[in-house]
């Protein structure tokens, strides 16, 4: 069964450093998402992306964040200058376009630790 | 905007006992509804979903959930809990007619005692 994959599974970085989290959505999906879960808290929406542009973003998704689909398979989330409070699990999701149901398929997550 | 309430942050049940996890949503129309399970340090696994049709939906691992429009609820049930069911459970709501975000509840942590 096709699945969303994410790399790395765990990333440790120093405060102020840039990180790029990578996702490979399901191959025939065209709508992509990033969510974040701070330890012990609920999963929160960050951004959605379609047709090479941001479709929707939350107030969390400030100028420190950016997303990109650099090629036909990858979808990335970049944090330009990480802060301690960016430590969280980051989930990528994707969904088909053109169906009646918006079922988002989630990846296994990348745990980001900012020291 | 849609929202989800999971009133029970932590539930403890005995192995073999029945389980019901509560979920209430707020949305102006009939939403899409989901239950996810998350083991410690792991990702989100979809247990079941409701899109339309039969309001009682069956999922994996013996779970079921019932959509009750009049109560704006989508409670998750299992007749007999196993120790391996100990995890955190998230209810989530999606919006029809587009590809907007899914909104999650705060989660219910399930502890199973022998």
Tab-separated table of C-alpha atoms in Angstrom:
chain	number	residue	atom	x	y	z
A	1	UNK	CA	0.000	0.000	0.000
A	2	UNK	CA	1.434	3.409	-0.909
A	3	UNK	CA	2.475	5.558	2.002
A	4	UNK	CA	3.913	8.939	2.833
A	5	UNK	CA	7.547	8.816	3.878
A	6	UNK	CA	9.571	11.358	5.836
A	7	UNK	CA	13.269	11.868	6.417
A	8	UNK	CA	15.033	12.076	8.723
A	9	UNK	CA	13.132	10.343	11.486
A	10	UNK	CA	14.965	12.409	14.078
A	11	UNK	CA	16.919	15.638	13.629
A	12	UNK	CA	18.904	17.408	16.297
A	13	UNK	CA	20.060	20.953	15.630
A	14	UNK	CA	21.430	23.980	17.401
A	15	UNK	CA	19.281	27.035	17.962
A	16	UNK	CA	19.631	29.459	15.068
A	17	UNK	CA	20.485	26.793	12.524
A	18	UNK	CA	18.448	26.086	9.404
A	19	UNK	CA	16.761	22.727	9.011
A	20	UNK	CA	15.000	21.103	6.099
A	21	UNK	CA	12.508	18.347	6.725
A	22	UNK	CA	11.738	16.139	3.791
A	23	UNK	CA	8.622	14.297	2.751
A	24	UNK	CA	7.734	12.080	-0.172
A	25	UNK	CA	3.955	12.172	-0.605
A	26	UNK	CA	1.965	9.380	-2.207
A	27	UNK	CA	2.735	9.516	-5.899
A	28	UNK	CA	-0.671	10.460	-7.324
A	29	UNK	CA	-1.481	12.950	-4.583
A	30	UNK	CA	-1.379	16.634	-5.401
A	31	UNK	CA	-2.299	18.386	-2.137
A	32	UNK	CA	0.278	18.443	0.616
A	33	UNK	CA	0.329	19.480	4.256
A	34	UNK	CA	2.602	19.981	7.212
A	35	UNK	CA	1.417	19.588	10.789
A	36	UNK	CA	3.309	19.878	14.039
A	37	UNK	CA	2.906	18.289	17.446
A	38	UNK	CA	4.762	19.737	20.391
A	39	UNK	CA	5.438	17.069	23.007
A	40	UNK	CA	2.324	16.346	25.017
A	41	UNK	CA	0.114	18.591	22.927
A	42	UNK	CA	-2.286	18.144	20.051
A	43	UNK	CA	-1.447	18.029	16.393
A	44	UNK	CA	-1.595	21.496	14.835
A	45	UNK	CA	-1.897	22.498	11.200
A	46	UNK	CA	0.953	24.519	9.728
A	47	UNK	CA	0.442	24.831	5.986
A	48	UNK	CA	-1.151	23.316	2.912
A	49	UNK	CA	0.309	23.413	-0.580
A	50	UNK	CA	-1.155	22.862	-4.024
A	51	UNK	CA	-0.069	23.635	-7.544
A	52	UNK	CA	3.239	25.032	-6.333
A	53	UNK	CA	1.804	27.559	-3.984
A	54	UNK	CA	0.607	27.816	-0.417
A	55	UNK	CA	-3.101	27.236	-0.175
A	56	UNK	CA	-3.625	27.883	3.515
A	57	UNK	CA	-1.365	28.588	6.470
A	58	UNK	CA	-1.790	28.970	10.190
A	59	UNK	CA	-0.541	31.753	12.412
A	60	UNK	CA	2.280	29.433	13.468
A	61	UNK	CA	3.641	29.458	9.920
A	62	UNK	CA	5.541	32.730	10.063
A	63	UNK	CA	8.416	34.057	7.953
A	64	UNK	CA	10.807	31.555	9.520
A	65	UNK	CA	9.012	28.748	7.719
A	66	UNK	CA	8.863	27.950	4.035
A	67	UNK	CA	7.714	25.030	1.922
A	68	UNK	CA	8.795	23.838	-1.459
A	69	UNK	CA	8.247	21.078	-3.941
A	70	UNK	CA	11.715	21.030	-5.465
A	71	UNK	CA	11.018	18.157	-7.828
A	72	UNK	CA	8.256	15.768	-8.779
A	73	UNK	CA	8.438	13.695	-5.643
A	74	UNK	CA	9.685	15.658	-2.638
A	75	UNK	CA	7.916	18.181	-0.456
A	76	UNK	CA	10.044	20.071	2.049
A	77	UNK	CA	9.579	22.236	5.111
A	78	UNK	CA	12.391	24.650	5.878
A	79	UNK	CA	12.867	26.431	9.163
A	80	UNK	CA	15.339	29.238	8.590
A	81	UNK	CA	16.568	29.939	12.092
A	82	UNK	CA	15.361	27.387	14.576
A	83	UNK	CA	14.187	28.309	18.047
A	84	UNK	CA	13.872	26.123	21.113
A	85	UNK	CA	10.102	26.199	20.765
A	86	UNK	CA	10.353	24.643	17.292
A	87	UNK	CA	11.162	21.340	18.972
A	88	UNK	CA	8.292	19.092	17.968
A	89	UNK	CA	7.214	16.189	15.831
A	90	UNK	CA	6.500	17.332	12.297
A	91	UNK	CA	4.059	15.358	10.193
A	92	UNK	CA	3.676	15.550	6.459
A	93	UNK	CA	0.379	14.542	4.844
A	94	UNK	CA	-0.984	14.290	1.348
A	95	UNK	CA	-4.335	13.808	-0.327
A	96	UNK	CA	-5.707	13.093	-3.744
A	97	UNK	CA	-7.373	15.809	-5.752
A	98	UNK	CA	-10.595	15.208	-7.567
A	99	UNK	CA	-12.243	12.841	-5.119
A	100	UNK	CA	-15.212	13.600	-2.966
A	101	UNK	CA	-13.377	12.800	0.209
A	102	UNK	CA	-10.482	14.697	1.636
A	103	UNK	CA	-8.665	11.896	3.388
A	104	UNK	CA	-5.192	12.978	4.364
A	105	UNK	CA	-2.553	10.302	4.627
A	106	UNK	CA	0.056	11.045	7.261
A	107	UNK	CA	3.724	10.182	7.284
A	108	UNK	CA	5.508	8.748	10.334
A	109	UNK	CA	6.860	12.128	11.370
A	110	UNK	CA	10.226	13.766	11.936
A	111	UNK	CA	11.147	14.524	15.512
A	112	UNK	CA	13.012	17.841	15.594
A	113	UNK	CA	15.038	18.656	18.682
A	114	UNK	CA	16.460	22.165	18.961
A	115	UNK	CA	19.224	22.590	21.550
B	1	UNK	CA	-14.053	27.319	11.914
B	2	UNK	CA	-14.285	23.727	12.994
B	3	UNK	CA	-13.176	22.489	16.410
B	4	UNK	CA	-12.952	19.221	18.305
B	5	UNK	CA	-13.411	18.555	21.994
B	6	UNK	CA	-12.150	15.451	23.700
B	7	UNK	CA	-13.333	15.893	27.278
B	8	UNK	CA	-11.291	13.065	28.770
B	9	UNK	CA	-7.568	13.736	28.852
B	10	UNK	CA	-6.715	10.461	30.537
B	11	UNK	CA	-8.711	7.238	30.878
B	12	UNK	CA	-7.759	4.046	32.692
B	13	UNK	CA	-9.523	0.776	31.962
B	14	UNK	CA	-8.921	-2.812	32.928
B	15	UNK	CA	-7.869	-5.266	30.274
B	16	UNK	CA	-10.961	-6.965	28.884
B	17	UNK	CA	-13.269	-4.122	29.844
B	18	UNK	CA	-15.191	-2.083	27.325
B	19	UNK	CA	-14.018	1.331	26.229
B	20	UNK	CA	-15.670	4.488	25.033
B	21	UNK	CA	-13.711	7.613	24.156
B	22	UNK	CA	-15.735	10.740	23.687
B	23	UNK	CA	-15.445	13.255	20.893
B	24	UNK	CA	-17.602	16.270	20.132
B	25	UNK	CA	-17.110	18.509	17.168
B	26	UNK	CA	-18.234	21.932	16.135
B	27	UNK	CA	-18.886	22.586	12.479
B	28	UNK	CA	-21.737	24.149	10.545
B	29	UNK	CA	-22.371	21.184	8.273
B	30	UNK	CA	-21.683	17.469	8.286
B	31	UNK	CA	-17.946	17.061	8.569
B	32	UNK	CA	-15.539	14.313	7.802
B	33	UNK	CA	-14.564	12.614	11.058
B	34	UNK	CA	-11.513	10.588	11.959
B	35	UNK	CA	-9.975	8.742	14.858
B	36	UNK	CA	-6.208	8.309	14.991
B	37	UNK	CA	-4.068	6.375	17.433
B	38	UNK	CA	-0.526	7.301	18.408
B	39	UNK	CA	1.845	5.126	20.406
B	40	UNK	CA	4.632	6.922	22.307
B	41	UNK	CA	7.159	8.443	19.928
B	42	UNK	CA	5.307	7.131	16.916
B	43	UNK	CA	3.277	8.571	14.075
B	44	UNK	CA	-0.465	8.733	13.566
B	45	UNK	CA	-2.324	5.612	12.558
B	46	UNK	CA	-5.825	5.992	11.175
B	47	UNK	CA	-8.272	3.799	13.091
B	48	UNK	CA	-11.425	4.696	11.202
B	49	UNK	CA	-13.178	7.465	9.334
B	50	UNK	CA	-16.671	8.700	8.582
B	51	UNK	CA	-17.488	10.382	5.325
B	52	UNK	CA	-21.115	9.525	4.663
B	53	UNK	CA	-23.636	6.701	4.799
B	54	UNK	CA	-23.893	4.306	7.714
B	55	UNK	CA	-23.327	6.266	10.911
B	56	UNK	CA	-21.702	3.285	12.633
B	57	UNK	CA	-18.252	2.778	11.178
B	58	UNK	CA	-15.907	-0.099	11.751
B	59	UNK	CA	-12.189	0.347	11.944
B	60	UNK	CA	-9.034	-1.574	12.524
B	61	UNK	CA	-8.084	-3.379	15.726
B	62	UNK	CA	-11.727	-4.009	16.641
B	63	UNK	CA	-12.648	-0.344	17.069
B	64	UNK	CA	-15.889	1.251	15.975
B	65	UNK	CA	-17.331	4.737	16.156
B	66	UNK	CA	-20.804	6.156	15.809
B	67	UNK	CA	-21.619	9.509	14.254
B	68	UNK	CA	-24.521	11.194	15.987
B	69	UNK	CA	-25.479	14.369	14.199
B	70	UNK	CA	-27.949	15.457	16.872
B	71	UNK	CA	-25.233	15.334	19.511
B	72	UNK	CA	-22.353	16.469	17.282
B	73	UNK	CA	-20.478	13.453	18.526
B	74	UNK	CA	-18.268	10.726	17.137
B	75	UNK	CA	-17.427	8.465	20.058
B	76	UNK	CA	-14.955	5.644	19.708
B	77	UNK	CA	-15.753	2.256	21.220
B	78	UNK	CA	-14.198	-1.124	21.717
B	79	UNK	CA	-15.977	-4.007	23.451
B	80	UNK	CA	-12.876	-5.550	25.034
B	81	UNK	CA	-9.638	-3.666	25.511
B	82	UNK	CA	-6.249	-5.314	25.149
B	83	UNK	CA	-3.061	-4.166	26.860
B	84	UNK	CA	-1.667	-3.238	23.453
B	85	UNK	CA	-4.400	-0.622	23.049
B	86	UNK	CA	-2.627	1.636	25.534
B	87	UNK	CA	-1.820	4.751	23.491
B	88	UNK	CA	-3.085	8.231	22.795
B	89	UNK	CA	-6.205	8.642	20.716
B	90	UNK	CA	-7.007	11.691	18.651
B	91	UNK	CA	-10.351	12.635	17.177
B	92	UNK	CA	-10.170	14.893	14.136
B	93	UNK	CA	-12.569	16.744	11.871
B	94	UNK	CA	-12.198	17.663	8.223
B	95	UNK	CA	-14.171	20.015	6.038
B	96	UNK	CA	-16.243	18.928	3.072
B	97	UNK	CA	-15.896	20.422	-0.349
B	98	UNK	CA	-12.227	21.285	-0.309
B	99	UNK	CA	-8.795	20.346	0.851
B	100	UNK	CA	-8.574	22.351	4.007
B	101	UNK	CA	-6.727	21.347	7.141
B	102	UNK	CA	-7.817	18.609	9.472
B	103	UNK	CA	-8.400	19.858	13.004
B	104	UNK	CA	-7.402	17.605	15.856
B	105	UNK	CA	-8.652	17.292	19.379
B	106	UNK	CA	-6.272	17.420	22.297
B	107	UNK	CA	-6.200	13.644	22.604
B	108	UNK	CA	-7.152	11.060	25.193
B	109	UNK	CA	-4.403	9.013	26.755
B	110	UNK	CA	-5.555	5.455	27.421
B	111	UNK	CA	-3.966	3.390	30.158
B	112	UNK	CA	-4.785	-0.312	30.368
B	113	UNK	CA	-4.286	-2.104	33.668
B	114	UNK	CA	-4.121	-5.880	34.088
